[in-house]
PDB file of C-alpha atoms in Angstrom:
ATOM      1  CA  MET A   5      -0.037  -0.079   0.063  1.00  0.00           C
ATOM      2  CA  LYS A   6       1.413   3.463  -0.981  1.00  0.00           C
ATOM      3  CA  ASP A   7       1.970   6.043   1.634  1.00  0.00           C
ATOM      4  CA  ILE A   8      -0.628   8.247   0.242  1.00  0.00           C
ATOM      5  CA  ASP A   9      -3.275   5.536   0.612  1.00  0.00           C
ATOM      6  CA  VAL A  10      -2.018   4.430   4.174  1.00  0.00           C
ATOM      7  CA  ILE A  11      -2.644   8.210   5.201  1.00  0.00           C
ATOM      8  CA  ALA A  12      -6.047   8.271   3.618  1.00  0.00           C
ATOM      9  CA  VAL A  13      -7.143   5.494   6.156  1.00  0.00           C
ATOM     10  CA  LEU A  14      -7.033   8.260   8.833  1.00  0.00           C
ATOM     11  CA  GLN A  15      -9.654  10.268   6.885  1.00  0.00           C
ATOM     12  CA  ASP A  16     -12.408   8.373   8.876  1.00  0.00           C
ATOM     13  CA  PRO A  17     -12.902  10.543  12.274  1.00  0.00           C
ATOM     14  CA  VAL A  18     -13.282   7.678  14.475  1.00  0.00           C
ATOM     15  CA  ARG A  19     -10.322   5.574  13.028  1.00  0.00           C
ATOM     16  CA  ARG A  20      -8.020   8.812  13.463  1.00  0.00           C
ATOM     17  CA  ARG A  21      -9.239   9.088  17.153  1.00  0.00           C
ATOM     18  CA  LEU A  22      -8.501   5.638  17.856  1.00  0.00           C
ATOM     19  CA  TYR A  23      -4.994   5.984  16.123  1.00  0.00           C
ATOM     20  CA  GLU A  24      -4.284   9.109  17.977  1.00  0.00           C
ATOM     21  CA  TYR A  25      -5.214   7.577  21.163  1.00  0.00           C
ATOM     22  CA  VAL A  26      -2.865   4.379  20.740  1.00  0.00           C
ATOM     23  CA  ALA A  27      -0.075   6.406  19.390  1.00  0.00           C
ATOM     24  CA  ALA A  28      -0.285   8.539  22.699  1.00  0.00           C
ATOM     25  CA  GLN A  29       0.133   5.883  24.980  1.00  0.00           C
ATOM     26  CA  GLY A  30       3.411   4.502  24.476  1.00  0.00           C
ATOM     27  CA  ARG A  31       2.332   1.216  25.329  1.00  0.00           C
ATOM     28  CA  GLU A  32      -0.029  -1.752  24.255  1.00  0.00           C
ATOM     29  CA  VAL A  33      -3.556  -0.641  24.293  1.00  0.00           C
ATOM     30  CA  GLY A  34      -6.718  -3.248  24.447  1.00  0.00           C
ATOM     31  CA  ARG A  35      -9.859  -2.950  22.380  1.00  0.00           C
ATOM     32  CA  ASN A  36     -12.116  -2.113  25.416  1.00  0.00           C
ATOM     33  CA  GLU A  37      -9.779   0.628  26.470  1.00  0.00           C
ATOM     34  CA  ALA A  38      -9.466   2.291  22.943  1.00  0.00           C
ATOM     35  CA  ALA A  39     -13.398   1.905  22.554  1.00  0.00           C
ATOM     36  CA  GLU A  40     -13.951   3.835  25.692  1.00  0.00           C
ATOM     37  CA  ALA A  41     -11.312   6.495  24.973  1.00  0.00           C
ATOM     38  CA  ALA A  42     -12.869   7.101  21.458  1.00  0.00           C
ATOM     39  CA  GLY A  43     -16.323   7.067  22.660  1.00  0.00           C
ATOM     40  CA  VAL A  44     -17.622   3.998  20.332  1.00  0.00           C
ATOM     41  CA  ALA A  45     -18.636   0.374  20.735  1.00  0.00           C
ATOM     42  CA  ARG A  46     -16.271  -2.245  21.164  1.00  0.00           C
ATOM     43  CA  THR A  47     -17.281  -3.823  17.951  1.00  0.00           C
ATOM     44  CA  LEU A  48     -16.788  -0.566  16.013  1.00  0.00           C
ATOM     45  CA  ALA A  49     -13.587   0.040  17.602  1.00  0.00           C
ATOM     46  CA  ALA A  50     -12.279  -3.465  16.944  1.00  0.00           C
ATOM     47  CA  HIS A  51     -13.112  -3.047  13.077  1.00  0.00           C
ATOM     48  CA  HIS A  52     -11.177   0.173  12.861  1.00  0.00           C
ATOM     49  CA  LEU A  53      -8.490  -1.002  14.893  1.00  0.00           C
ATOM     50  CA  ASP A  54      -7.923  -3.857  12.514  1.00  0.00           C
ATOM     51  CA  ARG A  55      -8.300  -1.673   9.590  1.00  0.00           C
ATOM     52  CA  LEU A  56      -5.287   0.609  10.896  1.00  0.00           C
ATOM     53  CA  ALA A  57      -3.288  -2.730  11.568  1.00  0.00           C
ATOM     54  CA  GLU A  58      -3.705  -3.747   7.972  1.00  0.00           C
ATOM     55  CA  ALA A  59      -2.602  -0.456   6.684  1.00  0.00           C
ATOM     56  CA  GLY A  60       0.569  -0.768   8.721  1.00  0.00           C
ATOM     57  CA  LEU A  61      -0.277   2.250  10.972  1.00  0.00           C
ATOM     58  CA  LEU A  62      -0.801   0.078  13.983  1.00  0.00           C
ATOM     59  CA  GLU A  63       1.019  -3.308  14.887  1.00  0.00           C
ATOM     60  CA  SER A  64      -1.352  -5.876  16.657  1.00  0.00           C
ATOM     61  CA  GLY A  65      -0.422  -8.982  19.008  1.00  0.00           C
ATOM     62  CA  SER A  66      -2.226 -10.429  22.018  1.00  0.00           C
ATOM     63  CA  ARG A  67      -1.705 -10.968  25.827  1.00  0.00           C
ATOM     64  CA  ARG A  68      -3.548 -11.536  28.735  1.00  0.00           C
ATOM     65  CA  LEU A  69      -4.510  -7.962  30.084  1.00  0.00           C
ATOM     66  CA  THR A  70      -5.428  -9.627  33.610  1.00  0.00           C
ATOM     67  CA  GLY A  71      -1.482 -10.145  34.377  1.00  0.00           C
ATOM     68  CA  ARG A  72      -2.242 -13.621  35.332  1.00  0.00           C
ATOM     69  CA  SER A  73      -1.385 -17.102  33.623  1.00  0.00           C
ATOM     70  CA  GLY A  74      -2.286 -20.798  33.710  1.00  0.00           C
ATOM     71  CA  PRO A  75      -5.884 -22.140  34.054  1.00  0.00           C
ATOM     72  CA  GLY A  76      -8.500 -19.566  34.739  1.00  0.00           C
ATOM     73  CA  ALA A  77      -6.451 -16.606  33.520  1.00  0.00           C
ATOM     74  CA  GLY A  78      -8.804 -16.096  30.567  1.00  0.00           C
ATOM     75  CA  ARG A  79      -8.144 -15.734  27.051  1.00  0.00           C
ATOM     76  CA  PRO A  80      -5.541 -13.545  25.546  1.00  0.00           C
ATOM     77  CA  ALA A  81      -6.871 -10.207  24.265  1.00  0.00           C
ATOM     78  CA  LYS A  82      -5.792  -8.366  21.097  1.00  0.00           C
ATOM     79  CA  VAL A  83      -3.600  -5.319  21.718  1.00  0.00           C
ATOM     80  CA  TYR A  84      -2.092  -2.619  19.564  1.00  0.00           C
ATOM     81  CA  THR A  85       0.804  -0.304  19.366  1.00  0.00           C
ATOM     82  CA  ARG A  86       1.682   2.453  17.076  1.00  0.00           C
ATOM     83  CA  ALA A  87       3.910   0.969  14.163  1.00  0.00           C
ATOM     84  CA  ARG A  88       7.570   2.147  13.754  1.00  0.00           C
ATOM     85  CA  VAL A  89       7.380   2.747  10.169  1.00  0.00           C
ATOM     86  CA  GLU A  90       7.373   6.367   9.038  1.00  0.00           C
ATOM     87  CA  ARG A  91       4.861   7.459   6.371  1.00  0.00           C
ATOM     88  CA  SER A  92       5.099  10.768   4.338  1.00  0.00           C
ATOM     89  CA  VAL A  93       3.682  12.316   1.386  1.00  0.00           C
ATOM     90  CA  SER A  94       4.774  15.031  -0.656  1.00  0.00           C
ATOM     91  CA  LEU A  95       3.219  16.505  -3.789  1.00  0.00           C
ATOM     92  CA  PRO A  96       5.171  17.087  -6.021  1.00  0.00           C
ATOM     93  CA  ALA A  97       7.846  14.270  -4.872  1.00  0.00           C
ATOM     94  CA  ARG A  98      10.518  15.825  -2.667  1.00  0.00           C
ATOM     95  CA  ASP A  99      13.569  13.975  -1.059  1.00  0.00           C
ATOM     96  CA  TYR A 100      14.798  16.314   1.710  1.00  0.00           C
ATOM     97  CA  ARG A 101      15.883  13.106   3.948  1.00  0.00           C
ATOM     98  CA  THR A 102      18.808  12.252   1.303  1.00  0.00           C
ATOM     99  CA  ALA A 103      19.858  16.018   1.476  1.00  0.00           C
ATOM    100  CA  ALA A 104      19.788  16.083   5.206  1.00  0.00           C
ATOM    101  CA  GLU A 105      21.717  12.703   5.349  1.00  0.00           C
ATOM    102  CA  LEU A 106      24.426  14.175   2.928  1.00  0.00           C
ATOM    103  CA  LEU A 107      24.696  17.291   4.732  1.00  0.00           C
ATOM    104  CA  ALA A 108      25.038  15.418   8.182  1.00  0.00           C
ATOM    105  CA  GLU A 109      27.808  13.018   6.502  1.00  0.00           C
ATOM    106  CA  ALA A 110      29.679  16.100   5.537  1.00  0.00           C
ATOM    107  CA  ALA A 111      29.355  17.859   8.625  1.00  0.00           C
ATOM    108  CA  GLU A 112      30.657  14.537  10.475  1.00  0.00           C
ATOM    109  CA  GLU A 113      33.629  14.036   8.359  1.00  0.00           C
ATOM    110  CA  ALA A 114      34.540  17.684   8.474  1.00  0.00           C
ATOM    111  CA  GLY A 115      34.271  17.667  12.439  1.00  0.00           C
ATOM    112  CA  LEU A 116      31.683  20.647  12.112  1.00  0.00           C
ATOM    113  CA  ASP A 117      29.661  19.238  15.309  1.00  0.00           C
ATOM    114  CA  ALA A 118      30.397  22.410  17.483  1.00  0.00           C
ATOM    115  CA  GLY A 119      29.416  24.834  14.493  1.00  0.00           C
ATOM    116  CA  LEU A 120      26.073  22.780  13.952  1.00  0.00           C
ATOM    117  CA  CYS A 121      25.247  22.969  17.729  1.00  0.00           C
ATOM    118  CA  VAL A 122      25.844  26.677  17.561  1.00  0.00           C
ATOM    119  CA  ALA A 123      23.686  27.134  14.492  1.00  0.00           C
ATOM    120  CA  ALA A 124      20.843  24.839  16.060  1.00  0.00           C
ATOM    121  CA  ARG A 125      20.922  26.861  19.323  1.00  0.00           C
ATOM    122  CA  ARG A 126      20.520  29.977  17.502  1.00  0.00           C
ATOM    123  CA  ARG A 127      17.774  28.500  15.526  1.00  0.00           C
ATOM    124  CA  GLY A 128      15.943  27.507  18.680  1.00  0.00           C
ATOM    125  CA  GLU A 129      16.191  30.991  19.891  1.00  0.00           C
ATOM    126  CA  SER A 130      14.919  32.407  16.714  1.00  0.00           C
ATOM    127  CA  LEU A 131      11.828  29.970  16.980  1.00  0.00           C
ATOM    128  CA  ARG A 132      11.009  31.258  20.577  1.00  0.00           C
ATOM    129  CA  GLY A 133      11.446  34.831  19.348  1.00  0.00           C
ATOM    130  CA  ALA A 134      10.592  37.456  21.789  1.00  0.00           C
ATOM    131  CA  THR A 135       8.988  35.026  24.244  1.00  0.00           C
ATOM    132  CA  ALA A 136      10.354  34.778  27.545  1.00  0.00           C
ATOM    133  CA  PRO A 137      12.362  31.691  28.598  1.00  0.00           C
ATOM    134  CA  CYS A 138      10.263  28.731  29.407  1.00  0.00           C
ATOM    135  CA  GLY A 139       8.451  29.080  32.892  1.00  0.00           C
ATOM    136  CA  GLY A 140       7.964  25.526  33.783  1.00  0.00           C
ATOM    137  CA  LEU A 141       7.389  21.945  32.763  1.00  0.00           C
ATOM    138  CA  GLU A 142       3.768  22.271  31.631  1.00  0.00           C
ATOM    139  CA  GLU A 143       4.688  25.089  29.318  1.00  0.00           C
ATOM    140  CA  ALA A 144       7.834  23.206  28.035  1.00  0.00           C
ATOM    141  CA  MET A 145       5.251  20.372  27.135  1.00  0.00           C
ATOM    142  CA  GLU A 146       3.255  22.615  25.143  1.00  0.00           C
ATOM    143  CA  LEU A 147       6.303  23.948  23.031  1.00  0.00           C
ATOM    144  CA  LEU A 148       7.527  20.463  22.549  1.00  0.00           C
ATOM    145  CA  ALA A 149       4.001  19.207  21.496  1.00  0.00           C
ATOM    146  CA  ALA A 150       3.706  21.920  18.993  1.00  0.00           C
ATOM    147  CA  ARG A 151       7.156  20.936  17.294  1.00  0.00           C
ATOM    148  CA  GLY A 152       6.055  17.143  17.069  1.00  0.00           C
ATOM    149  CA  TYR A 153       8.269  15.636  20.032  1.00  0.00           C
ATOM    150  CA  GLU A 154       5.075  14.092  21.498  1.00  0.00           C
ATOM    151  CA  PRO A 155       5.956  14.943  25.278  1.00  0.00           C
ATOM    152  CA  HIS A 156       4.660  13.067  28.221  1.00  0.00           C
ATOM    153  CA  LEU A 157       5.499  13.718  32.034  1.00  0.00           C
ATOM    154  CA  GLU A 158       7.239  10.880  34.151  1.00  0.00           C
ATOM    155  CA  GLY A 159       7.781  10.863  37.940  1.00  0.00           C
ATOM    156  CA  GLY A 160       6.150  12.334  40.997  1.00  0.00           C
ATOM    157  CA  ASP A 161       2.485  12.099  41.618  1.00  0.00           C
ATOM    158  CA  GLY A 162       1.316  11.719  38.073  1.00  0.00           C
ATOM    159  CA  ASP A 163       3.815   9.352  36.582  1.00  0.00           C
ATOM    160  CA  GLY A 164       3.114   9.621  32.836  1.00  0.00           C
ATOM    161  CA  SER A 165       4.994   6.448  31.841  1.00  0.00           C
ATOM    162  CA  GLY A 166       1.585   5.223  30.679  1.00  0.00           C
ATOM    163  CA  GLY A 167       0.506   8.444  28.916  1.00  0.00           C
ATOM    164  CA  GLY A 168       0.080  10.840  31.748  1.00  0.00           C
ATOM    165  CA  ASN A 169      -1.084  14.225  31.019  1.00  0.00           C
ATOM    166  CA  GLY A 170       1.157  16.250  33.511  1.00  0.00           C
ATOM    167  CA  GLU A 171      -1.589  17.326  35.764  1.00  0.00           C
ATOM    168  CA  GLY A 172      -0.976  17.825  39.296  1.00  0.00           C
ATOM    169  CA  GLY A 173       2.070  18.212  41.636  1.00  0.00           C
ATOM    170  CA  GLU A 174       4.744  20.983  41.655  1.00  0.00           C
ATOM    171  CA  GLU A 175       7.750  21.440  39.467  1.00  0.00           C
ATOM    172  CA  GLY A 176      11.004  19.770  40.337  1.00  0.00           C
ATOM    173  CA  GLU A 177      10.520  16.543  42.532  1.00  0.00           C
ATOM    174  CA  GLY A 178       7.057  15.000  43.084  1.00  0.00           C
ATOM    175  CA  GLU A 179       5.811  12.911  45.982  1.00  0.00           C
ATOM    176  CA  GLY A 180       8.472  10.253  47.189  1.00  0.00           C
ATOM    177  CA  GLY A 181      11.156  12.480  45.848  1.00  0.00           C
ATOM    178  CA  ARG A 182      10.586  11.166  42.339  1.00  0.00           C
ATOM    179  CA  GLU A 183      11.920  13.922  39.974  1.00  0.00           C
ATOM    180  CA  ARG A 184       9.451  14.834  37.202  1.00  0.00           C
ATOM    181  CA  VAL A 185      11.050  14.957  33.991  1.00  0.00           C
ATOM    182  CA  VAL A 186       9.445  15.335  30.387  1.00  0.00           C
ATOM    183  CA  ARG A 187      10.307  12.356  27.997  1.00  0.00           C
ATOM    184  CA  MET A 188       9.551  12.429  24.246  1.00  0.00           C
ATOM    185  CA  ARG A 189       7.921   9.571  22.333  1.00  0.00           C
ATOM    186  CA  ASN A 190       9.012  11.178  19.031  1.00  0.00           C
ATOM    187  CA  CYS A 191      12.300  12.546  17.656  1.00  0.00           C
ATOM    188  CA  PRO A 192      11.532  14.715  14.549  1.00  0.00           C
ATOM    189  CA  PHE A 193      14.786  13.958  13.223  1.00  0.00           C
ATOM    190  CA  HIS A 194      14.573  10.014  13.775  1.00  0.00           C
ATOM    191  CA  ALA A 195      15.638   8.869  10.341  1.00  0.00           C
ATOM    192  CA  VAL A 196      18.796  10.939  10.162  1.00  0.00           C
ATOM    193  CA  ALA A 197      19.756  10.414  13.952  1.00  0.00           C
ATOM    194  CA  GLU A 198      19.677   6.709  13.367  1.00  0.00           C
ATOM    195  CA  ARG A 199      22.491   7.113  10.927  1.00  0.00           C
ATOM    196  CA  PHE A 200      24.495  10.071  12.610  1.00  0.00           C
ATOM    197  CA  PRO A 201      23.263   9.883  16.475  1.00  0.00           C
ATOM    198  CA  PRO A 202      26.375  11.866  18.043  1.00  0.00           C
ATOM    199  CA  LEU A 203      25.699  14.536  15.445  1.00  0.00           C
ATOM    200  CA  VAL A 204      21.949  14.923  15.108  1.00  0.00           C
ATOM    201  CA  CYS A 205      21.527  14.206  19.045  1.00  0.00           C
ATOM    202  CA  GLY A 206      23.841  17.017  19.949  1.00  0.00           C
ATOM    203  CA  MET A 207      21.961  19.338  17.250  1.00  0.00           C
ATOM    204  CA  ASN A 208      18.580  18.519  18.768  1.00  0.00           C
ATOM    205  CA  LEU A 209      19.840  19.148  22.064  1.00  0.00           C
ATOM    206  CA  ALA A 210      21.300  22.546  21.295  1.00  0.00           C
ATOM    207  CA  LEU A 211      18.010  23.280  19.324  1.00  0.00           C
ATOM    208  CA  LEU A 212      15.900  22.569  22.438  1.00  0.00           C
ATOM    209  CA  GLU A 213      18.413  24.575  24.704  1.00  0.00           C
ATOM    210  CA  GLY A 214      17.635  27.608  22.650  1.00  0.00           C
ATOM    211  CA  LEU A 215      13.874  27.087  22.299  1.00  0.00           C
ATOM    212  CA  LEU A 216      13.476  26.547  26.052  1.00  0.00           C
ATOM    213  CA  GLY A 217      15.995  29.495  26.897  1.00  0.00           C
ATOM    214  CA  ALA A 218      18.953  28.966  29.057  1.00  0.00           C
ATOM    215  CA  GLU A 219      17.655  31.335  31.937  1.00  0.00           C
ATOM    216  CA  GLY A 220      14.259  29.680  32.091  1.00  0.00           C
ATOM    217  CA  ALA A 221      12.850  27.295  34.854  1.00  0.00           C
ATOM    218  CA  VAL A 222      13.724  24.267  33.029  1.00  0.00           C
ATOM    219  CA  ARG A 223      16.638  22.600  31.205  1.00  0.00           C
ATOM    220  CA  ALA A 224      17.096  19.991  28.412  1.00  0.00           C
ATOM    221  CA  ARG A 225      19.781  17.140  28.960  1.00  0.00           C
ATOM    222  CA  MET A 226      20.838  14.054  27.132  1.00  0.00           C
ATOM    223  CA  ASP A 227      19.192  10.890  28.540  1.00  0.00           C
ATOM    224  CA  ALA A 228      18.799   8.219  25.536  1.00  0.00           C
ATOM    225  CA  ARG A 229      16.291   5.669  25.874  1.00  0.00           C
ATOM    226  CA  PRO A 230      15.296   3.108  23.397  1.00  0.00           C
ATOM    227  CA  GLY A 231      12.221   4.324  21.194  1.00  0.00           C
ATOM    228  CA  GLU A 232      12.196   7.757  22.409  1.00  0.00           C
ATOM    229  CA  CYS A 233      14.006  11.173  21.852  1.00  0.00           C
ATOM    230  CA  CYS A 234      17.634  11.237  23.166  1.00  0.00           C
ATOM    231  CA  VAL A 235      16.627  14.467  25.092  1.00  0.00           C
ATOM    232  CA  VAL A 236      14.702  14.901  28.337  1.00  0.00           C
ATOM    233  CA  VAL A 237      13.410  17.979  29.953  1.00  0.00           C
ATOM    234  CA  GLU A 238      13.455  18.646  33.584  1.00  0.00           C
ATOM    235  CA  ALA A 239      13.221  21.620  36.092  1.00  0.00           C
ATOM    236  CA  SER A 240      16.490  23.679  36.532  1.00  0.00           C
ATOM    237  CA  LYS A 241      18.372  23.120  39.568  1.00  0.00           C
ATOM    238  CA  ASP A 242      18.245  26.825  40.657  1.00  0.00           C
ATOM    239  CA  ASN A 243      14.257  26.545  40.133  1.00  0.00           C
ATOM    240  CA  GLU A 244      13.360  23.238  42.156  1.00  0.00           C
ATOM    241  CA  HIS A 245      11.175  23.495  44.971  1.00  0.00           C
TER     242      HIS A 245
END
């Protein structure tokens, strides 16, 4: 199926809501949960989820949602996660990825990492414009979401490892001394970062430093984790409560 046909599958509003919900969770989602989130019947949700899986937008599997095993544990349920494959459409055809990879290769061979970071930090500051440096984690999440990073909050009272929304608690450490950090499920530069990780991840960090502001209440730092952006955002040490 061509990318344009795959993307067209999301034209149905219910199907798109289901896809966006599953994609936002960062974990396996069962049919009952997805149906409830989308406000539709389970049978309708199952139909659309399977259609999304057929199109390659979701991956499906099965497991027991009760967490038990053996006799009496019940039958495995069908679950869904967002597919890792990237889909894009450009009319007329464009190939910016090849250009980005060639530029990254040349920059890496020439040892231009430092210069690239300076340019990236400057671009982040330009994107922020006259706006004051970021004032907190919730504000940072709004900025990151607008740039396609798909941020979620982890730690503290509202651990977002399963798709938390960042509500509740104070900046810095949450209940029990667990530090709250913003992690990102998507890296907008993923394809190039896979080939040139030190170069592109350093560029990404510098870009976010400029976007969030060096003198603000949050700071960006490297903390790579499989399947997520290599950068996390946390409260600045000078602004922790």
